[in-house]
Amino acid sequence: MVILMTASLPGMAGAQRPEIPSNVVKLDAGVSFIASKVYVYNLGDNSIHQHTWKPGFSVKMDYEHFRKSGWGFGVNVMYHNTNFDAGYGAIGYVEGYYEYQFTQWYFGPCAAYRFRFGDSKWMGDVSVGMGYAQFSEGLDGGITEHYGGLGVSWRAGIEYMLSPNIGLGVDLTSLMTFVSQPDYSNTLKALGKDESDGVNGFYRLGLMAGLRIYF
């Protein structure tokens, strides 16, 4: 009976969805925004300024391995850099305009799911992961603070296969980092601000695009 059904429906017997790649490497660059509140010290007026939705530059590299079911696992590496105005002031005997550089690194494993849009060359994927996040604060190239902690990442993307081995795609990324408290905690308390509101954690949203390598 199974043989008769297969013979009578030849189209269904051979109509299998194209397989997704077993291994995918993503190389992306783009813009990201620190969506949580960030407090930085300004040299010009000797006060702490609050910033939200500050844009910055981001790059990332992902490697993910998938089964035929679409489920997989991998590892994510991300780098973010955002600059903040420190105002006009003096450091030592040198006066001028200074700038803070906020740098974040993230490294961690992830669980992922990948799928095709019908039988087309378009694919989508999502992933969620947890790993180590490291944060550095520098003043014109000199690192003044350096600390790290837990990072939680989330990503969703869409891409187009140019060939069986190469594609182009866009990813929407999210990174929440929980780091040790900066030195400003006591100052913020004195100003009546909530020290846990963006001070010892950062929430970042990013939009990145780049190359996909399949093998």
C-alpha atoms as a printed R data frame, in Angstrom:
    type eleno elety resid chain resno      x      y      z
1   ATOM     1    CA   MET     A     1  0.000  0.000  0.000
2   ATOM     2    CA   VAL     A     2  2.863  2.365  0.836
3   ATOM     3    CA   ILE     A     3  4.468  1.502 -2.535
4   ATOM     4    CA   LEU     A     4  1.238  2.265 -4.401
5   ATOM     5    CA   MET     A     5  0.848  5.604 -2.648
6   ATOM     6    CA   THR     A     6  4.437  6.592 -3.415
7   ATOM     7    CA   ALA     A     7  4.088  5.580 -7.051
8   ATOM     8    CA   SER     A     8  0.830  7.484 -7.452
9   ATOM     9    CA   LEU     A     9  2.278 10.655 -5.931
10  ATOM    10    CA   PRO     A    10  5.729 11.033 -7.508
11  ATOM    11    CA   GLY     A    11  5.787 14.769 -6.825
12  ATOM    12    CA   MET     A    12  5.333 14.280 -3.100
13  ATOM    13    CA   ALA     A    13  7.918 11.509 -2.982
14  ATOM    14    CA   GLY     A    14 10.664 13.816 -4.206
15  ATOM    15    CA   ALA     A    15  9.395 17.151 -2.937
16  ATOM    16    CA   GLN     A    16 11.686 17.724  0.026
17  ATOM    17    CA   ARG     A    17 12.496 21.161  1.369
18  ATOM    18    CA   PRO     A    18 16.056 22.259  0.609
19  ATOM    19    CA   GLU     A    19 18.358 21.464  3.482
20  ATOM    20    CA   ILE     A    20 19.763 24.242  5.621
21  ATOM    21    CA   PRO     A    21 23.561 24.542  5.869
22  ATOM    22    CA   SER     A    22 25.160 22.416  8.548
23  ATOM    23    CA   ASN     A    23 27.682 25.081  9.557
24  ATOM    24    CA   VAL     A    24 27.356 28.850  9.337
25  ATOM    25    CA   VAL     A    25 29.920 31.579 10.071
26  ATOM    26    CA   LYS     A    26 28.678 35.174 10.317
27  ATOM    27    CA   LEU     A    27 30.922 38.243 10.012
28  ATOM    28    CA   ASP     A    28 28.966 41.443 10.731
29  ATOM    29    CA   ALA     A    29 29.456 45.145 11.415
30  ATOM    30    CA   GLY     A    30 27.004 47.935 12.124
31  ATOM    31    CA   VAL     A    31 25.547 50.337 14.658
32  ATOM    32    CA   SER     A    32 24.302 49.713 18.185
33  ATOM    33    CA   PHE     A    33 22.637 51.798 20.891
34  ATOM    34    CA   ILE     A    34 23.003 51.647 24.665
35  ATOM    35    CA   ALA     A    35 19.306 51.676 25.532
36  ATOM    36    CA   SER     A    36 19.822 51.719 29.303
37  ATOM    37    CA   LYS     A    37 20.878 54.812 31.240
38  ATOM    38    CA   VAL     A    38 24.600 55.556 31.423
39  ATOM    39    CA   TYR     A    39 26.155 58.072 33.801
40  ATOM    40    CA   VAL     A    40 29.505 59.698 32.928
41  ATOM    41    CA   TYR     A    41 31.560 62.337 34.721
42  ATOM    42    CA   ASN     A    42 31.991 65.632 32.837
43  ATOM    43    CA   LEU     A    43 35.252 67.527 33.348
44  ATOM    44    CA   GLY     A    44 33.774 70.837 32.227
45  ATOM    45    CA   ASP     A    45 31.163 71.300 34.953
46  ATOM    46    CA   ASN     A    46 32.388 68.706 37.483
47  ATOM    47    CA   SER     A    47 29.096 66.811 37.431
48  ATOM    48    CA   ILE     A    48 27.717 63.483 36.279
49  ATOM    49    CA   HIS     A    49 25.647 63.503 33.083
50  ATOM    50    CA   GLN     A    50 23.006 60.947 32.138
51  ATOM    51    CA   HIS     A    51 22.889 59.478 28.613
52  ATOM    52    CA   THR     A    52 20.349 57.212 26.906
53  ATOM    53    CA   TRP     A    53 20.206 55.717 23.415
54  ATOM    54    CA   LYS     A    54 23.804 56.624 22.717
55  ATOM    55    CA   PRO     A    55 24.910 55.154 19.337
56  ATOM    56    CA   GLY     A    56 28.162 53.301 18.810
57  ATOM    57    CA   PHE     A    57 30.067 50.984 16.486
58  ATOM    58    CA   SER     A    58 29.721 47.183 16.732
59  ATOM    59    CA   VAL     A    59 31.190 44.082 15.123
60  ATOM    60    CA   LYS     A    60 30.489 40.407 15.750
61  ATOM    61    CA   MET     A    61 31.440 36.922 14.657
62  ATOM    62    CA   ASP     A    62 29.192 33.879 15.085
63  ATOM    63    CA   TYR     A    63 29.751 30.193 14.437
64  ATOM    64    CA   GLU     A    64 26.745 27.884 14.580
65  ATOM    65    CA   HIS     A    65 26.211 24.203 13.761
66  ATOM    66    CA   PHE     A    66 22.735 22.988 12.770
67  ATOM    67    CA   ARG     A    67 20.975 19.645 12.464
68  ATOM    68    CA   LYS     A    68 18.511 18.850  9.689
69  ATOM    69    CA   SER     A    69 15.677 19.728 12.057
70  ATOM    70    CA   GLY     A    70 16.912 23.315 12.133
71  ATOM    71    CA   TRP     A    71 18.020 23.288 15.767
72  ATOM    72    CA   GLY     A    72 21.646 23.943 16.557
73  ATOM    73    CA   PHE     A    73 24.235 25.455 18.852
74  ATOM    74    CA   GLY     A    74 27.196 27.753 18.497
75  ATOM    75    CA   VAL     A    75 29.304 30.539 19.937
76  ATOM    76    CA   ASN     A    76 28.997 34.336 19.665
77  ATOM    77    CA   VAL     A    77 31.719 36.998 19.921
78  ATOM    78    CA   MET     A    78 30.746 40.706 19.968
79  ATOM    79    CA   TYR     A    79 32.627 43.983 20.285
80  ATOM    80    CA   HIS     A    80 30.992 47.360 20.950
81  ATOM    81    CA   ASN     A    81 32.492 50.840 21.218
82  ATOM    82    CA   THR     A    82 30.675 54.046 22.200
83  ATOM    83    CA   ASN     A    83 32.186 57.499 22.762
84  ATOM    84    CA   PHE     A    84 30.925 60.075 25.276
85  ATOM    85    CA   ASP     A    85 31.863 63.750 25.554
86  ATOM    86    CA   ALA     A    86 33.889 64.431 28.709
87  ATOM    87    CA   GLY     A    87 33.873 68.220 28.258
88  ATOM    88    CA   TYR     A    88 36.684 70.759 28.523
89  ATOM    89    CA   GLY     A    89 38.976 70.367 31.475
90  ATOM    90    CA   ALA     A    90 42.454 69.669 32.744
91  ATOM    91    CA   ILE     A    91 44.115 66.306 33.345
92  ATOM    92    CA   GLY     A    92 47.343 66.999 35.131
93  ATOM    93    CA   TYR     A    93 48.793 70.086 33.443
94  ATOM    94    CA   VAL     A    94 47.102 69.462 30.091
95  ATOM    95    CA   GLU     A    95 43.874 71.278 29.282
96  ATOM    96    CA   GLY     A    96 41.556 70.494 26.407
97  ATOM    97    CA   TYR     A    97 38.446 68.663 25.267
98  ATOM    98    CA   TYR     A    98 38.373 65.033 26.331
99  ATOM    99    CA   GLU     A    99 36.310 62.019 25.353
100 ATOM   100    CA   TYR     A   100 35.420 58.776 27.107
101 ATOM   101    CA   GLN     A   101 35.512 55.489 25.233
102 ATOM   102    CA   PHE     A   102 33.165 52.757 26.483
103 ATOM   103    CA   THR     A   103 34.206 49.351 25.166
104 ATOM   104    CA   GLN     A   104 32.370 46.050 25.585
105 ATOM   105    CA   TRP     A   105 33.412 42.512 24.701
106 ATOM   106    CA   TYR     A   106 31.080 39.532 24.880
107 ATOM   107    CA   PHE     A   107 31.870 35.834 24.427
108 ATOM   108    CA   GLY     A   108 29.472 32.954 25.030
109 ATOM   109    CA   PRO     A   109 27.714 29.830 23.734
110 ATOM   110    CA   CYS     A   110 24.213 29.935 22.279
111 ATOM   111    CA   ALA     A   111 21.259 27.775 21.247
112 ATOM   112    CA   ALA     A   112 19.968 28.534 17.740
113 ATOM   113    CA   TYR     A   113 17.231 27.684 15.249
114 ATOM   114    CA   ARG     A   114 17.443 28.171 11.471
115 ATOM   115    CA   PHE     A   115 14.753 27.835  8.782
116 ATOM   116    CA   ARG     A   116 14.090 28.500  5.094
117 ATOM   117    CA   PHE     A   117 11.293 30.583  3.643
118 ATOM   118    CA   GLY     A   118  9.662 27.889  1.529
119 ATOM   119    CA   ASP     A   119 11.965 26.598 -1.197
120 ATOM   120    CA   SER     A   120 13.637 29.973 -1.750
121 ATOM   121    CA   LYS     A   121 17.198 31.082 -1.072
122 ATOM   122    CA   TRP     A   122 16.018 33.205  1.839
123 ATOM   123    CA   MET     A   123 16.651 31.956  5.370
124 ATOM   124    CA   GLY     A   124 15.956 33.193  8.866
125 ATOM   125    CA   ASP     A   125 17.458 32.303 12.222
126 ATOM   126    CA   VAL     A   126 17.263 33.153 15.905
127 ATOM   127    CA   SER     A   127 19.558 32.451 18.838
128 ATOM   128    CA   VAL     A   128 19.813 33.062 22.565
129 ATOM   129    CA   GLY     A   129 22.959 32.738 24.651
130 ATOM   130    CA   MET     A   130 24.694 33.445 27.920
131 ATOM   131    CA   GLY     A   131 28.369 34.130 28.516
132 ATOM   132    CA   TYR     A   132 31.027 36.514 29.804
133 ATOM   133    CA   ALA     A   133 30.868 40.279 29.228
134 ATOM   134    CA   GLN     A   134 33.828 42.583 29.804
135 ATOM   135    CA   PHE     A   135 33.615 46.364 30.036
136 ATOM   136    CA   SER     A   136 36.341 49.006 29.833
137 ATOM   137    CA   GLU     A   137 36.077 52.769 30.269
138 ATOM   138    CA   GLY     A   138 38.892 54.853 28.815
139 ATOM   139    CA   LEU     A   139 39.627 58.593 28.778
140 ATOM   140    CA   ASP     A   140 41.299 59.473 25.462
141 ATOM   141    CA   GLY     A   141 42.892 56.057 25.096
142 ATOM   142    CA   GLY     A   142 43.858 55.463 28.728
143 ATOM   143    CA   ILE     A   143 41.852 52.744 30.523
144 ATOM   144    CA   THR     A   144 40.555 54.036 33.848
145 ATOM   145    CA   GLU     A   145 38.031 51.293 34.706
146 ATOM   146    CA   HIS     A   146 37.988 47.642 33.773
147 ATOM   147    CA   TYR     A   147 35.414 45.105 35.007
148 ATOM   148    CA   GLY     A   148 33.244 42.226 33.802
149 ATOM   149    CA   GLY     A   149 30.323 39.964 34.555
150 ATOM   150    CA   LEU     A   150 27.402 38.047 33.102
151 ATOM   151    CA   GLY     A   151 26.131 38.698 29.577
152 ATOM   152    CA   VAL     A   152 22.852 37.530 28.015
153 ATOM   153    CA   SER     A   153 22.457 37.786 24.230
154 ATOM   154    CA   TRP     A   154 19.545 37.462 21.822
155 ATOM   155    CA   ARG     A   155 19.639 37.667 18.023
156 ATOM   156    CA   ALA     A   156 17.279 37.385 15.037
157 ATOM   157    CA   GLY     A   157 18.372 37.543 11.417
158 ATOM   158    CA   ILE     A   158 17.456 37.152  7.779
159 ATOM   159    CA   GLU     A   159 19.810 36.328  4.909
160 ATOM   160    CA   TYR     A   160 20.009 35.452  1.234
161 ATOM   161    CA   MET     A   161 22.170 32.649 -0.189
162 ATOM   162    CA   LEU     A   162 24.168 33.960 -3.138
163 ATOM   163    CA   SER     A   163 25.664 30.484 -3.626
164 ATOM   164    CA   PRO     A   164 25.843 27.207 -1.676
165 ATOM   165    CA   ASN     A   165 28.817 28.643  0.229
166 ATOM   166    CA   ILE     A   166 28.255 32.418  0.441
167 ATOM   167    CA   GLY     A   167 25.400 34.641  1.585
168 ATOM   168    CA   LEU     A   168 24.566 38.126  2.821
169 ATOM   169    CA   GLY     A   169 22.428 38.907  5.837
170 ATOM   170    CA   VAL     A   170 21.181 41.347  8.456
171 ATOM   171    CA   ASP     A   171 20.939 40.682 12.210
172 ATOM   172    CA   LEU     A   172 19.067 42.462 14.978
173 ATOM   173    CA   THR     A   173 21.034 41.899 18.182
174 ATOM   174    CA   SER     A   174 20.450 42.452 21.867
175 ATOM   175    CA   LEU     A   175 22.976 42.253 24.700
176 ATOM   176    CA   MET     A   176 22.291 42.679 28.408
177 ATOM   177    CA   THR     A   177 25.399 42.839 30.591
178 ATOM   178    CA   PHE     A   178 25.580 42.759 34.376
179 ATOM   179    CA   VAL     A   179 28.934 44.081 35.586
180 ATOM   180    CA   SER     A   180 30.497 45.103 38.884
181 ATOM   181    CA   GLN     A   181 29.562 48.575 40.062
182 ATOM   182    CA   PRO     A   182 31.578 51.583 38.850
183 ATOM   183    CA   ASP     A   183 33.039 54.124 41.268
184 ATOM   184    CA   TYR     A   184 30.091 56.486 40.705
185 ATOM   185    CA   SER     A   185 27.661 54.466 42.860
186 ATOM   186    CA   ASN     A   186 28.106 56.525 46.041
187 ATOM   187    CA   THR     A   187 27.965 59.798 44.094
188 ATOM   188    CA   LEU     A   188 24.718 58.775 42.410
189 ATOM   189    CA   LYS     A   189 23.188 57.873 45.756
190 ATOM   190    CA   ALA     A   190 24.084 61.334 47.036
191 ATOM   191    CA   LEU     A   191 22.365 62.875 43.997
192 ATOM   192    CA   GLY     A   192 19.216 60.856 44.720
193 ATOM   193    CA   LYS     A   193 19.549 58.659 41.621
194 ATOM   194    CA   ASP     A   194 18.848 54.947 41.501
195 ATOM   195    CA   GLU     A   195 22.304 53.394 41.325
196 ATOM   196    CA   SER     A   196 20.956 50.152 39.822
197 ATOM   197    CA   ASP     A   197 19.326 51.988 36.906
198 ATOM   198    CA   GLY     A   198 21.896 51.451 34.169
199 ATOM   199    CA   VAL     A   199 24.937 51.914 36.390
200 ATOM   200    CA   ASN     A   200 25.995 48.321 36.985
201 ATOM   201    CA   GLY     A   201 24.387 46.970 33.828
202 ATOM   202    CA   PHE     A   202 24.021 47.860 30.157
203 ATOM   203    CA   TYR     A   203 21.328 46.980 27.669
204 ATOM   204    CA   ARG     A   204 22.388 47.348 24.036
205 ATOM   205    CA   LEU     A   205 20.441 46.984 20.799
206 ATOM   206    CA   GLY     A   206 22.241 46.673 17.480
207 ATOM   207    CA   LEU     A   207 21.630 46.323 13.767
208 ATOM   208    CA   MET     A   208 24.458 44.650 11.863
209 ATOM   209    CA   ALA     A   209 24.951 43.270  8.358
210 ATOM   210    CA   GLY     A   210 27.625 41.238  6.655
211 ATOM   211    CA   LEU     A   211 28.900 38.035  5.116
212 ATOM   212    CA   ARG     A   212 27.641 34.470  5.638
213 ATOM   213    CA   ILE     A   213 29.878 31.453  4.994
214 ATOM   214    CA   TYR     A   214 28.262 28.001  4.672
215 ATOM   215    CA   PHE     A   215 30.002 24.637  4.827
